[in-house]
Short mmCIF file of C-alpha atoms in Angstrom, two decimals:
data_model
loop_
_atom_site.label_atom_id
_atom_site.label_comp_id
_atom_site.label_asym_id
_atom_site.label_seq_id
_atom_site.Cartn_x
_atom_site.Cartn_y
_atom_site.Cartn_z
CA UNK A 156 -5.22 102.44 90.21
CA UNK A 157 -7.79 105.18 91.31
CA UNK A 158 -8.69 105.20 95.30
CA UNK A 159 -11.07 105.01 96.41
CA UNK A 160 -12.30 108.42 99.12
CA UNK A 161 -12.74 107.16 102.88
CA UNK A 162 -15.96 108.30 104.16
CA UNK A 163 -16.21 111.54 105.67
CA UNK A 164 -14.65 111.67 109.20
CA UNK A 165 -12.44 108.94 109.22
CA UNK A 166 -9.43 109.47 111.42
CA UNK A 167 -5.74 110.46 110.51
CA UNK A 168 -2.79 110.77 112.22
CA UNK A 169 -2.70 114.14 111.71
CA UNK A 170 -4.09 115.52 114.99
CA UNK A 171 -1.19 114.11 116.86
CA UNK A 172 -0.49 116.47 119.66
CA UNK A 173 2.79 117.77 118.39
CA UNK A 174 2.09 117.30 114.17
CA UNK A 175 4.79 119.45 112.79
CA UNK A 176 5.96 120.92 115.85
CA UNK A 177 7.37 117.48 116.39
CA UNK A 178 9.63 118.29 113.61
CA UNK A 179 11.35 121.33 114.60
CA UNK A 180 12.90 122.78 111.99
CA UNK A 181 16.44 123.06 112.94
CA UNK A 182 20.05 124.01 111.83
CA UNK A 183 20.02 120.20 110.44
CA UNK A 184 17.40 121.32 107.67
CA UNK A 185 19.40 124.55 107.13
CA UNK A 186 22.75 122.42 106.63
CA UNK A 187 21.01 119.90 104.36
CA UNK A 188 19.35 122.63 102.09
CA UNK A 189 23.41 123.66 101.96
CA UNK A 190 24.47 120.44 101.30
CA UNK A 191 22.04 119.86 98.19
CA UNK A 192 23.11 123.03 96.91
CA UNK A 193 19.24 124.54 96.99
CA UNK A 194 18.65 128.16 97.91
CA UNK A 195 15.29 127.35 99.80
CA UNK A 196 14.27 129.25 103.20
CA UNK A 197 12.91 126.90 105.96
CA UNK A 198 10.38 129.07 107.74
CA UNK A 199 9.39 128.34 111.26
CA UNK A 200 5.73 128.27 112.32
CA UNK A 201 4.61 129.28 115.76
CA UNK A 202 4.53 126.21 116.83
CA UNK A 203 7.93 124.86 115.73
CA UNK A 204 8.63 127.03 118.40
CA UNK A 205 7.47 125.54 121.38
CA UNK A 206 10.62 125.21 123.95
CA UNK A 207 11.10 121.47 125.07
CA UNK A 208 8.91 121.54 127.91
CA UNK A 209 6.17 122.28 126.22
CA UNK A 210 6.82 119.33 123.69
CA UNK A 211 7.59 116.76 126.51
CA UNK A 212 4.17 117.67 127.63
CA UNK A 213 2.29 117.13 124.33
CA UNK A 214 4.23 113.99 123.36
CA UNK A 215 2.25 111.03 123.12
CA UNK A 216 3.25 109.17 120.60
CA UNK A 217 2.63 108.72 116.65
CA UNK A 218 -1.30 109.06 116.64
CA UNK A 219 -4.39 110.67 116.96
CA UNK A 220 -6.90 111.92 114.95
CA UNK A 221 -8.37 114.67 112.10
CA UNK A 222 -11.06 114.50 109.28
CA UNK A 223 -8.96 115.61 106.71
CA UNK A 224 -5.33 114.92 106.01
CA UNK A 225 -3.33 118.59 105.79
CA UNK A 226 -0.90 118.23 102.84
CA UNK A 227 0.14 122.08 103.55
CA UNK A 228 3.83 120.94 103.99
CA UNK A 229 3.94 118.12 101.56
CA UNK A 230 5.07 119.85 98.49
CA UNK A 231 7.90 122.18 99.95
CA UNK A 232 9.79 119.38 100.52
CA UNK A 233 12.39 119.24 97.70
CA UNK A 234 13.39 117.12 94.91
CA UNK A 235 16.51 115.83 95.69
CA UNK A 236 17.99 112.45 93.90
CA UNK A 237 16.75 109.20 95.74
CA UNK A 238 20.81 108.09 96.41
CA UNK A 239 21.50 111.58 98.39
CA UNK A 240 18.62 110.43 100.57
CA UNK A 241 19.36 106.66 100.80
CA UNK A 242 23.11 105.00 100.26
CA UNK A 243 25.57 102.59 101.52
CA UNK A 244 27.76 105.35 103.22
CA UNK A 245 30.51 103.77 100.98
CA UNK A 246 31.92 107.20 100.03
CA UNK A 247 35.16 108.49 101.94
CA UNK A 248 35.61 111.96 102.85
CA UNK A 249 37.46 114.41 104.97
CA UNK A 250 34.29 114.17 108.01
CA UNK A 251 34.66 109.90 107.95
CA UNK A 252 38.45 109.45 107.03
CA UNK A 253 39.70 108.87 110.63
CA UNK A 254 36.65 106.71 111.39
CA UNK A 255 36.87 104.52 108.63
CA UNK A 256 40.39 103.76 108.95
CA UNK A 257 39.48 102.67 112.41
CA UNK A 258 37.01 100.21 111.21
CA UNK A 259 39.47 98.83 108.53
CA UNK A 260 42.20 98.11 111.19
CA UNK A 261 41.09 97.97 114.81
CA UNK A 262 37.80 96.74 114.84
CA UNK A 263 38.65 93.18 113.11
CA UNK A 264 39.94 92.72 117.16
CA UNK A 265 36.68 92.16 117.72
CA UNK A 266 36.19 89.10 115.76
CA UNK A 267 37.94 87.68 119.06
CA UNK A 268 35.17 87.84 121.58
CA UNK A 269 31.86 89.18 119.76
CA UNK A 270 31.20 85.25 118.84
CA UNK A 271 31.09 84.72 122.90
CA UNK A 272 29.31 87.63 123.68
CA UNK A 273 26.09 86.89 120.80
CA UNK A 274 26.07 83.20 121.57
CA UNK A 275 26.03 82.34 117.68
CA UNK A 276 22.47 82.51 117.24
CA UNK A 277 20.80 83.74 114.25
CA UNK A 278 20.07 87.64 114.32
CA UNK A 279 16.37 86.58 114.03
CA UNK A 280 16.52 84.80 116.82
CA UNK A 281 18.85 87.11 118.89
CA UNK A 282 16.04 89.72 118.31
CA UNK A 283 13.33 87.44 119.65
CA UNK A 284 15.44 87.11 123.16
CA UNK A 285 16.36 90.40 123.18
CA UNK A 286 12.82 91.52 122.99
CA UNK A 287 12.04 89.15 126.05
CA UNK A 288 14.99 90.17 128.46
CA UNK A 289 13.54 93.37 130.28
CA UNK A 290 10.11 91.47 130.73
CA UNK A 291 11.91 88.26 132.14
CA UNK A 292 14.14 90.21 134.33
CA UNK A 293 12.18 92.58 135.22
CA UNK A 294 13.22 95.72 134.03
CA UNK A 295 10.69 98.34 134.01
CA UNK A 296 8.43 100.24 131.86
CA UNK A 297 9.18 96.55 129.47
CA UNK A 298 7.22 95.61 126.41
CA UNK A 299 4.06 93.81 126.59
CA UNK A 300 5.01 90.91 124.01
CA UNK A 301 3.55 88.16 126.38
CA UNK A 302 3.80 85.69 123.35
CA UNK A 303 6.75 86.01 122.45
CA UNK A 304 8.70 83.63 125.38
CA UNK A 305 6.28 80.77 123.77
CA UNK A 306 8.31 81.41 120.41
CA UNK A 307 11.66 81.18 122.08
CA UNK A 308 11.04 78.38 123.88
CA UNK A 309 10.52 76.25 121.15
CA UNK A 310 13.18 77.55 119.32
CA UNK A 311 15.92 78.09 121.75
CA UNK A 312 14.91 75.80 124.59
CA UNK A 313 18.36 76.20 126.46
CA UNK A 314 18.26 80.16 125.98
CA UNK A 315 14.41 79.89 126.99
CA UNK A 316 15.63 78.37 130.26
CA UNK A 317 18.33 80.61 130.83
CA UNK A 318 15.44 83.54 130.87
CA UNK A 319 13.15 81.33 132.45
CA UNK A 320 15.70 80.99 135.58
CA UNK A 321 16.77 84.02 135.58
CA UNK A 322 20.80 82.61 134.71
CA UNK A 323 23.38 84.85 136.42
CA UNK A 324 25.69 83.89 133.44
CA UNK A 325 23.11 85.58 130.82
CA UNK A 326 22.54 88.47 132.59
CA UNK A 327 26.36 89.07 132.74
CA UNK A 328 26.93 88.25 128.91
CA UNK A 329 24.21 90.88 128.48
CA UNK A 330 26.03 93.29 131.07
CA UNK A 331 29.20 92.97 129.21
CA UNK A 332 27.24 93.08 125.74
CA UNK A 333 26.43 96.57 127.09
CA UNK A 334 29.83 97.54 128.14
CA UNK A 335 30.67 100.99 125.43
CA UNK A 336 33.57 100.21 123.20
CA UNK A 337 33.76 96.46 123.61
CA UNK A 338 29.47 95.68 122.88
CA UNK A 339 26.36 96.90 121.44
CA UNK A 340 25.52 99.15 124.72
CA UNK A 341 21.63 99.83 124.61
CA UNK A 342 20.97 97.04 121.63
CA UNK A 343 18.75 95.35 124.11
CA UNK A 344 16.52 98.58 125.10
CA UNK A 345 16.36 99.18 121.51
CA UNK A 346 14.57 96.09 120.84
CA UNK A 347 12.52 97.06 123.80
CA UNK A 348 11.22 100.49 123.10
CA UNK A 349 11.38 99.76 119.17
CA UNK A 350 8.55 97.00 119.79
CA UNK A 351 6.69 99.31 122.11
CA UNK A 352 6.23 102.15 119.23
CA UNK A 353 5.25 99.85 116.74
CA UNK A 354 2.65 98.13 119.07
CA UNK A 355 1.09 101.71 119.97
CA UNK A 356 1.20 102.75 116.45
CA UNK A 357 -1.08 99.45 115.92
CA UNK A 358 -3.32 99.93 118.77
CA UNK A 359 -3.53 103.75 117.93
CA UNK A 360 -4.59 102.71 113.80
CA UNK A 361 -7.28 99.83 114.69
CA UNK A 362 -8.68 102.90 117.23
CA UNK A 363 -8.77 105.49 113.95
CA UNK A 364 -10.83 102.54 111.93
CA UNK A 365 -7.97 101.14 110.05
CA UNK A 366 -9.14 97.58 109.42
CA UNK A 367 -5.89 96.33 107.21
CA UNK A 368 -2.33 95.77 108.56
CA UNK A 369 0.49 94.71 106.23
CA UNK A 370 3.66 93.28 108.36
CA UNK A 371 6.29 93.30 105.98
CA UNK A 372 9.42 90.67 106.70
CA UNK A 373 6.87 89.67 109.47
CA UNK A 374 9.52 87.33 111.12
CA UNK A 375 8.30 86.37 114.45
CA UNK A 376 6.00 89.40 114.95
CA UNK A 377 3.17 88.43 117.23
CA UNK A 378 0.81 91.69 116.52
CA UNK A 379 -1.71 90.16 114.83
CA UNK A 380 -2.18 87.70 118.43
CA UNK A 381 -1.73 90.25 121.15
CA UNK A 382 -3.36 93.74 118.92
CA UNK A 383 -5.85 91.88 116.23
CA UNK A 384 -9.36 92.49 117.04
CA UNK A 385 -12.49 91.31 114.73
CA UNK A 386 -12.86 92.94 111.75
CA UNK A 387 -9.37 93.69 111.49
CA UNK A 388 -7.07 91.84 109.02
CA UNK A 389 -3.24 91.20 109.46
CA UNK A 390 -1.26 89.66 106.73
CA UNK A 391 2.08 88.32 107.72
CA UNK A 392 4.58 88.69 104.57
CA UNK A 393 7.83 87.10 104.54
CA UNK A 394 9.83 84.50 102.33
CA UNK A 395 8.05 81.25 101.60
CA UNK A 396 9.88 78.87 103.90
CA UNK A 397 10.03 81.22 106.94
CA UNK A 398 6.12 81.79 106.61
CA UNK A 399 5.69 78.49 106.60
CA UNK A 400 7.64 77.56 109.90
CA UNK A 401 5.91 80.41 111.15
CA UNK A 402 2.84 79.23 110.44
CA UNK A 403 3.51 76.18 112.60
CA UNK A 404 4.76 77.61 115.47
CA UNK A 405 1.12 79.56 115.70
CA UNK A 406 -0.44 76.46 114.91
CA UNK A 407 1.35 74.62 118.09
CA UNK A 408 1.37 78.03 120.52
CA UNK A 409 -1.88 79.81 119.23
CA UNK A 410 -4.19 78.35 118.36
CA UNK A 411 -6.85 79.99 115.78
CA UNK A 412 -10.36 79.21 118.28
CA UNK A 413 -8.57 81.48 120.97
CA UNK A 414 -6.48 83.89 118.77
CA UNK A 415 -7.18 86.33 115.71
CA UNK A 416 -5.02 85.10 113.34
CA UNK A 417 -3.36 86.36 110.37
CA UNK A 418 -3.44 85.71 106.70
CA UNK A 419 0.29 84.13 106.17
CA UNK A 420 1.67 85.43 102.69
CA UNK A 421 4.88 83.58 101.66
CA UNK A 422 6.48 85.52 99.14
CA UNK A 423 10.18 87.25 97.74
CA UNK A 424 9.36 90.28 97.13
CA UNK A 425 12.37 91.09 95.45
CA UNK A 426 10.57 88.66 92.53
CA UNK A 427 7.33 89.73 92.99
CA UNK A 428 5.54 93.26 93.45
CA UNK A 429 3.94 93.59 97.22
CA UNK A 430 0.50 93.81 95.46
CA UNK A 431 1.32 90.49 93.36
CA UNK A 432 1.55 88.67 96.51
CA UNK A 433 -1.44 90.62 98.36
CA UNK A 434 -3.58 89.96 95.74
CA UNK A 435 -3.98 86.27 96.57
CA UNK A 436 -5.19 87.31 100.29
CA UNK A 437 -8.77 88.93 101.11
CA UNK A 438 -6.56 91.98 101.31
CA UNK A 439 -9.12 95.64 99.37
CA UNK A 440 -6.56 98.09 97.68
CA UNK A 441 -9.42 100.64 98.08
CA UNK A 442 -9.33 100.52 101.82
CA UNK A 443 -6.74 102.42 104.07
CA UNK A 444 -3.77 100.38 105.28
CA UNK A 445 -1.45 100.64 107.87
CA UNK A 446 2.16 99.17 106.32
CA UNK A 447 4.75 97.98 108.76
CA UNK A 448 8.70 97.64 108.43
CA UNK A 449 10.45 96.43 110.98
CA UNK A 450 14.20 95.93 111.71
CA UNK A 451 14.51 95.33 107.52
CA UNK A 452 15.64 98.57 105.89
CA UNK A 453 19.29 98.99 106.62
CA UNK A 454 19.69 95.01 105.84
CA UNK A 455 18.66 96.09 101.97
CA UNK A 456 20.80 97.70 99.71
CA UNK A 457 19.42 101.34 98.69
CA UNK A 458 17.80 99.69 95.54
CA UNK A 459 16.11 96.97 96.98
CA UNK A 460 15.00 100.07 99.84
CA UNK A 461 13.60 102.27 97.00
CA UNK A 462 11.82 99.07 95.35
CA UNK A 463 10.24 98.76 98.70
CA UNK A 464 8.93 102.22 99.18
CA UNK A 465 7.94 102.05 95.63
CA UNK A 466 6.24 98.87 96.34
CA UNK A 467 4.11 100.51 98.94
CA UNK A 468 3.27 103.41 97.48
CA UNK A 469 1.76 101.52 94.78
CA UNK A 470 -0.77 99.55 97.07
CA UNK A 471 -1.60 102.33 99.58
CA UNK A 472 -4.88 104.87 99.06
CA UNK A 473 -4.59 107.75 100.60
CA UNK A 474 -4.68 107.76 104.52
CA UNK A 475 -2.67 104.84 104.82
CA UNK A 476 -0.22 104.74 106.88
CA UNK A 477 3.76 103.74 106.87
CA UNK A 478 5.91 102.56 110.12
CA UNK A 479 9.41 101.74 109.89
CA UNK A 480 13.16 102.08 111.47
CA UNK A 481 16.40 103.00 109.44
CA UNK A 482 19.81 103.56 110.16
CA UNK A 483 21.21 107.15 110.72
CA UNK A 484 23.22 107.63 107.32
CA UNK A 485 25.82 109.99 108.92
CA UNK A 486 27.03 107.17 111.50
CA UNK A 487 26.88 104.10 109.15
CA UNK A 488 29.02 106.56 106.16
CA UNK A 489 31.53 107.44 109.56
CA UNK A 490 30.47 111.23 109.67
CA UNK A 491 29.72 110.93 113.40
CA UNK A 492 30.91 108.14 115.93
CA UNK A 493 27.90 106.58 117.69
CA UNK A 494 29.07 103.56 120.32
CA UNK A 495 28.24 100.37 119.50
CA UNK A 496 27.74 100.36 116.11
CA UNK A 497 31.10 99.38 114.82
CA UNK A 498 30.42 96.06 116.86
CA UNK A 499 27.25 95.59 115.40
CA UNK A 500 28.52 95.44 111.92
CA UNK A 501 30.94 92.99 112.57
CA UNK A 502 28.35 90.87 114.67
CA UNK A 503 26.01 90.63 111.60
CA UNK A 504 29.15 90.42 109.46
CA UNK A 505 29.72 87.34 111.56
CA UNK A 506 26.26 85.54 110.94
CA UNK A 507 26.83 86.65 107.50
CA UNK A 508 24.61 89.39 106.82
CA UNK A 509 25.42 93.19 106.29
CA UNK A 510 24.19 96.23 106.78
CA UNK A 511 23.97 98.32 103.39
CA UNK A 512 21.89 101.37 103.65
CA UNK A 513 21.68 104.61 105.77
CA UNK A 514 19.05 107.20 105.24
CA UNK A 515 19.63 110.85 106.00
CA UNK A 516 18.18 111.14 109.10
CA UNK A 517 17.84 115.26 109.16
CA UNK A 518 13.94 116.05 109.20
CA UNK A 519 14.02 117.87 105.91
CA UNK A 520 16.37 114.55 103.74
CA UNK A 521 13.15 112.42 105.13
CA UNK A 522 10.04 114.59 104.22
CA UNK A 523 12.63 114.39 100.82
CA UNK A 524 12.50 110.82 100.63
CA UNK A 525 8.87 110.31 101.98
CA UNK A 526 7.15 112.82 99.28
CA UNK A 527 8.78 110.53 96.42
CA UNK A 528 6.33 107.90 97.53
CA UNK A 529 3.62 110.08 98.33
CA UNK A 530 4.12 110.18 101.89
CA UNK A 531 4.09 113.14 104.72
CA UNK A 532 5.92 113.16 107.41
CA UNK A 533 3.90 112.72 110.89
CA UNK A 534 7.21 111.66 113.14
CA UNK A 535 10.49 111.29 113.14
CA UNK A 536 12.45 109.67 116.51
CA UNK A 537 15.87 109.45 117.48
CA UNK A 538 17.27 107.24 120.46
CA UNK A 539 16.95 109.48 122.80
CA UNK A 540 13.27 110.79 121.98
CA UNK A 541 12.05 107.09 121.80
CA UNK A 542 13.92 106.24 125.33
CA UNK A 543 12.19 109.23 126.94
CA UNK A 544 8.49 108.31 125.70
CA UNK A 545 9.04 104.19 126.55
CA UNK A 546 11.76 104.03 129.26
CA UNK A 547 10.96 107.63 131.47
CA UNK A 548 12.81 106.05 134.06
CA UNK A 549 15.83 106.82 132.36
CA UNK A 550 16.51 110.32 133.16
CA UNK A 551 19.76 110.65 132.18
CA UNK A 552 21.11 110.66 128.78
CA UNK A 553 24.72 109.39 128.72
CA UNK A 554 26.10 109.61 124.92
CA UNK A 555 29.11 107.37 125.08
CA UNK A 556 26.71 104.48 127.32
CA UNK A 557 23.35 105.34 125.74
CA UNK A 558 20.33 103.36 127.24
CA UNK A 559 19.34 102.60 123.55
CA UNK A 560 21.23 102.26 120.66
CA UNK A 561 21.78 105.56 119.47
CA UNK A 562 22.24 104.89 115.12
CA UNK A 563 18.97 103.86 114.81
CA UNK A 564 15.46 106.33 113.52
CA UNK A 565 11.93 106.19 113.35
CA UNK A 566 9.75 107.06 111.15
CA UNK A 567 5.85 107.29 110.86
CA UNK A 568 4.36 108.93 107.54
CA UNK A 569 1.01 108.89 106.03
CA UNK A 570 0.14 108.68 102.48
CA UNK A 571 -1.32 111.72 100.94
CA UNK A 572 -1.66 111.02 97.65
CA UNK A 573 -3.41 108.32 95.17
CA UNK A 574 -1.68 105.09 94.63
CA UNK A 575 1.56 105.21 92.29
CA UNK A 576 0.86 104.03 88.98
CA UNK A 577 2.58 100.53 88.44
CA UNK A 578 3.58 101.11 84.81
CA UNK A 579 5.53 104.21 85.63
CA UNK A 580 7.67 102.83 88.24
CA UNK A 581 8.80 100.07 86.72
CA UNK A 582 12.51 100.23 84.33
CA UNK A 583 11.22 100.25 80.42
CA UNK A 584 12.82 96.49 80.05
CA UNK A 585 10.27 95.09 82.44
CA UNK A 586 7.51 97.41 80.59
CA UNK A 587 7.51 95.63 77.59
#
């Protein structure tokens, strides 16, 4: 498919204060051009110099504007094979040996307790309180989801209560959910700060002209309610029966003469290609679109991640634009210890889901990854970076009790080249 050119002027994300300066390049892109086994120097521009103050200063978040998108970068990044980049962490070695013993034997302790602490609620709708704690008990510098309490409450009335009253008994199950070794500590400010980067990346695409926004596994986003304004189309995708129930909770809670609503697109994409199931909406493959992923990749295995990607790449002209958070590869393999994270395996383990992938989360593996889709890299966030720009009343980083969960990236990218053809993506047996 051939795009079609924006006119001239339109806005990119590439005038964000800190563009690659955000990126530093650091002794992580050295080790991973060692690891791959490339003999490739990583120069540093002036401004991957700029000390720390300087880039506190500048920060402001994945944005802003340029006329034209600089692609100056995009093709040193290397070629390195897709499963390098992207994998289940399955693989022992002498870095993860200790760490993945300890998984195998003492963790399964914490099949005891975790079903107290996480209340046996769905992770869906574990994610939906979560996001809804720092706002009800007022916890500052909180998320702005206003809507999302109305979702809760008619889901989880006796949880809804709980927040509604304040309950001294959930605020100490979420206390000891926080405790380091025994709980998820920071799980809760990472569903606070995650939803506060995706809303400003939506507020900061409608501002650039972006006029279509693609929620992928849309689950109980409420974007299109709070961020939509006319002229701009959201389109909600997620499995047929979820949409569905979705689409009756906005019917009861929102209703479409007061709110902007979406276009609701029930569909498996593991079945069907993302532009299969957009193509049934009023969505225009020749306009720029801003693609969202939230709290999805690490639940896919690295296949069904690259058939994503690929998916996306395939739809979006140049200038759109890709959101999403991953898991750091190096603590789901074992390579590093981060807190919390062995719990949170076996607390999804326990609702019967599993985390299988891990993306390399050193600046260089994900301008790697992003270029195989035709993507640049525009930011890349740990825990601590996304704590300081949402929650700068935190001024203390404490790495065994982080304030957000500390295994998780971010990643913003914008596409840079035409739409992937179809045909070539696809295995030869599905050609024919």
């Amino acid at each position: 498919m051939a795009s079609v050119a924006e006119p001239a002027g339109v806005a990119s994300i590439d005038q964000h204060p800190l563009k690659d300066s955000v990126f530093v390049k650091s002794q992580q892109d050295t080790d991973f051009v060692k690891d791959i086994g490339v003999d490739n120097d990583i120069s540093t521009s002036a401004a991957d110099q700029h000390d720390d103050a300087v880039l506190e200063q500048v920060m402001s978040g994945p944005m802003l504007t340029r006329p034209t998108v600089d692609v100056s970068d995009f093709g040193k990044a290397l070629d390195v094979p897709f499963s390098q980049l992207c994998n289940t962490g399955s693989a022992w070695n002498f870095k993860n040996c200790l760490i993945k013993l300890w998984r195998y034997t003492i963790v399964p302790i914490k099949e005891v307790y975790l079903p107290i602490m996480t209340w046996g609620l769905p992770t869906n709708f574990l994610m939906l309180t979560w996001r809804t704690y720092n706002w009800d008990f007022n916890k500052p510098n909180h998320n702005d989801d206003y809507l999302a309490p109305l979702l809760r409450d008619t889901l989880m009335p006796i949880r809804g209560k709980q927040h509604r009253e304040k309950s001294a008994f959930l605020k100490f199950k979420t206390t000891l959910l926080d405790t380091p070794w025994l709980g998820l500590p920071g799980i809760v400010n990472f569903i606070d700060v995650r939803t506060q980067w995706f809303d400003a990346a939506v507020k900061r695409a409608i501002a650039d002209g972006i006029k279509q926004i693609v929620i992928i596994a849309a689950g109980y986003d409420t974007r299109a309610y709070r961020l939509g304004k006319p002229g701009v189309h959201f389109y909600e995708i997620d499995l047929p029966h979820a949409s569905e129930k979705k689409k009756e909770l906005v019917k009861q809670h929102m209703p479409a003469d007061k709110y902007i609503w979406p276009e609701f697109v029930g569909a498996d994409l593991s079945k069907v290609s993302l532009m299969e199931a957009l193509s049934k909406t009023s969505f225009d493959p020749t306009r720029r679109t801003m693609f969202i992923i939230e709290g999805l990749v690490y639940y896919l295995p690295p296949a069904a991640v690259k058939q994503q990607l690929t998916a996306i790449s395939e739809t979006a002209v140049r200038g759109s634009r890709l959101f999403f958070d991953f898991m750091h590869l190096d603590a789901l393999s074992g390579d590093v210890f981060r807190p919390g994270l062995e719990t949170l395996l076996v607390a999804v383990w326990n609702k019967g889901e599993t985390m299988y992938s891990g993306i390399d989360r050193r600046p260089e593996a994900i301008r790697c990854l992003l270029k195989k889709f035709g993507f640049k890299l525009y930011e890349l966030l740990d825990a601590k970076q996304i704590s300081a720009r949402f929650h700068p009343h935190v001024t203390k980083w404490k790495e065994y009790s982080p304030h957000v969960s500390p295994y998780f990236g971010y990643i913003a990218a914008e596409k840079v080249t035409a739409p992937m053809k179809r045909q070539e993506t696809m295995p030869a047996s599905r050609r024919r």
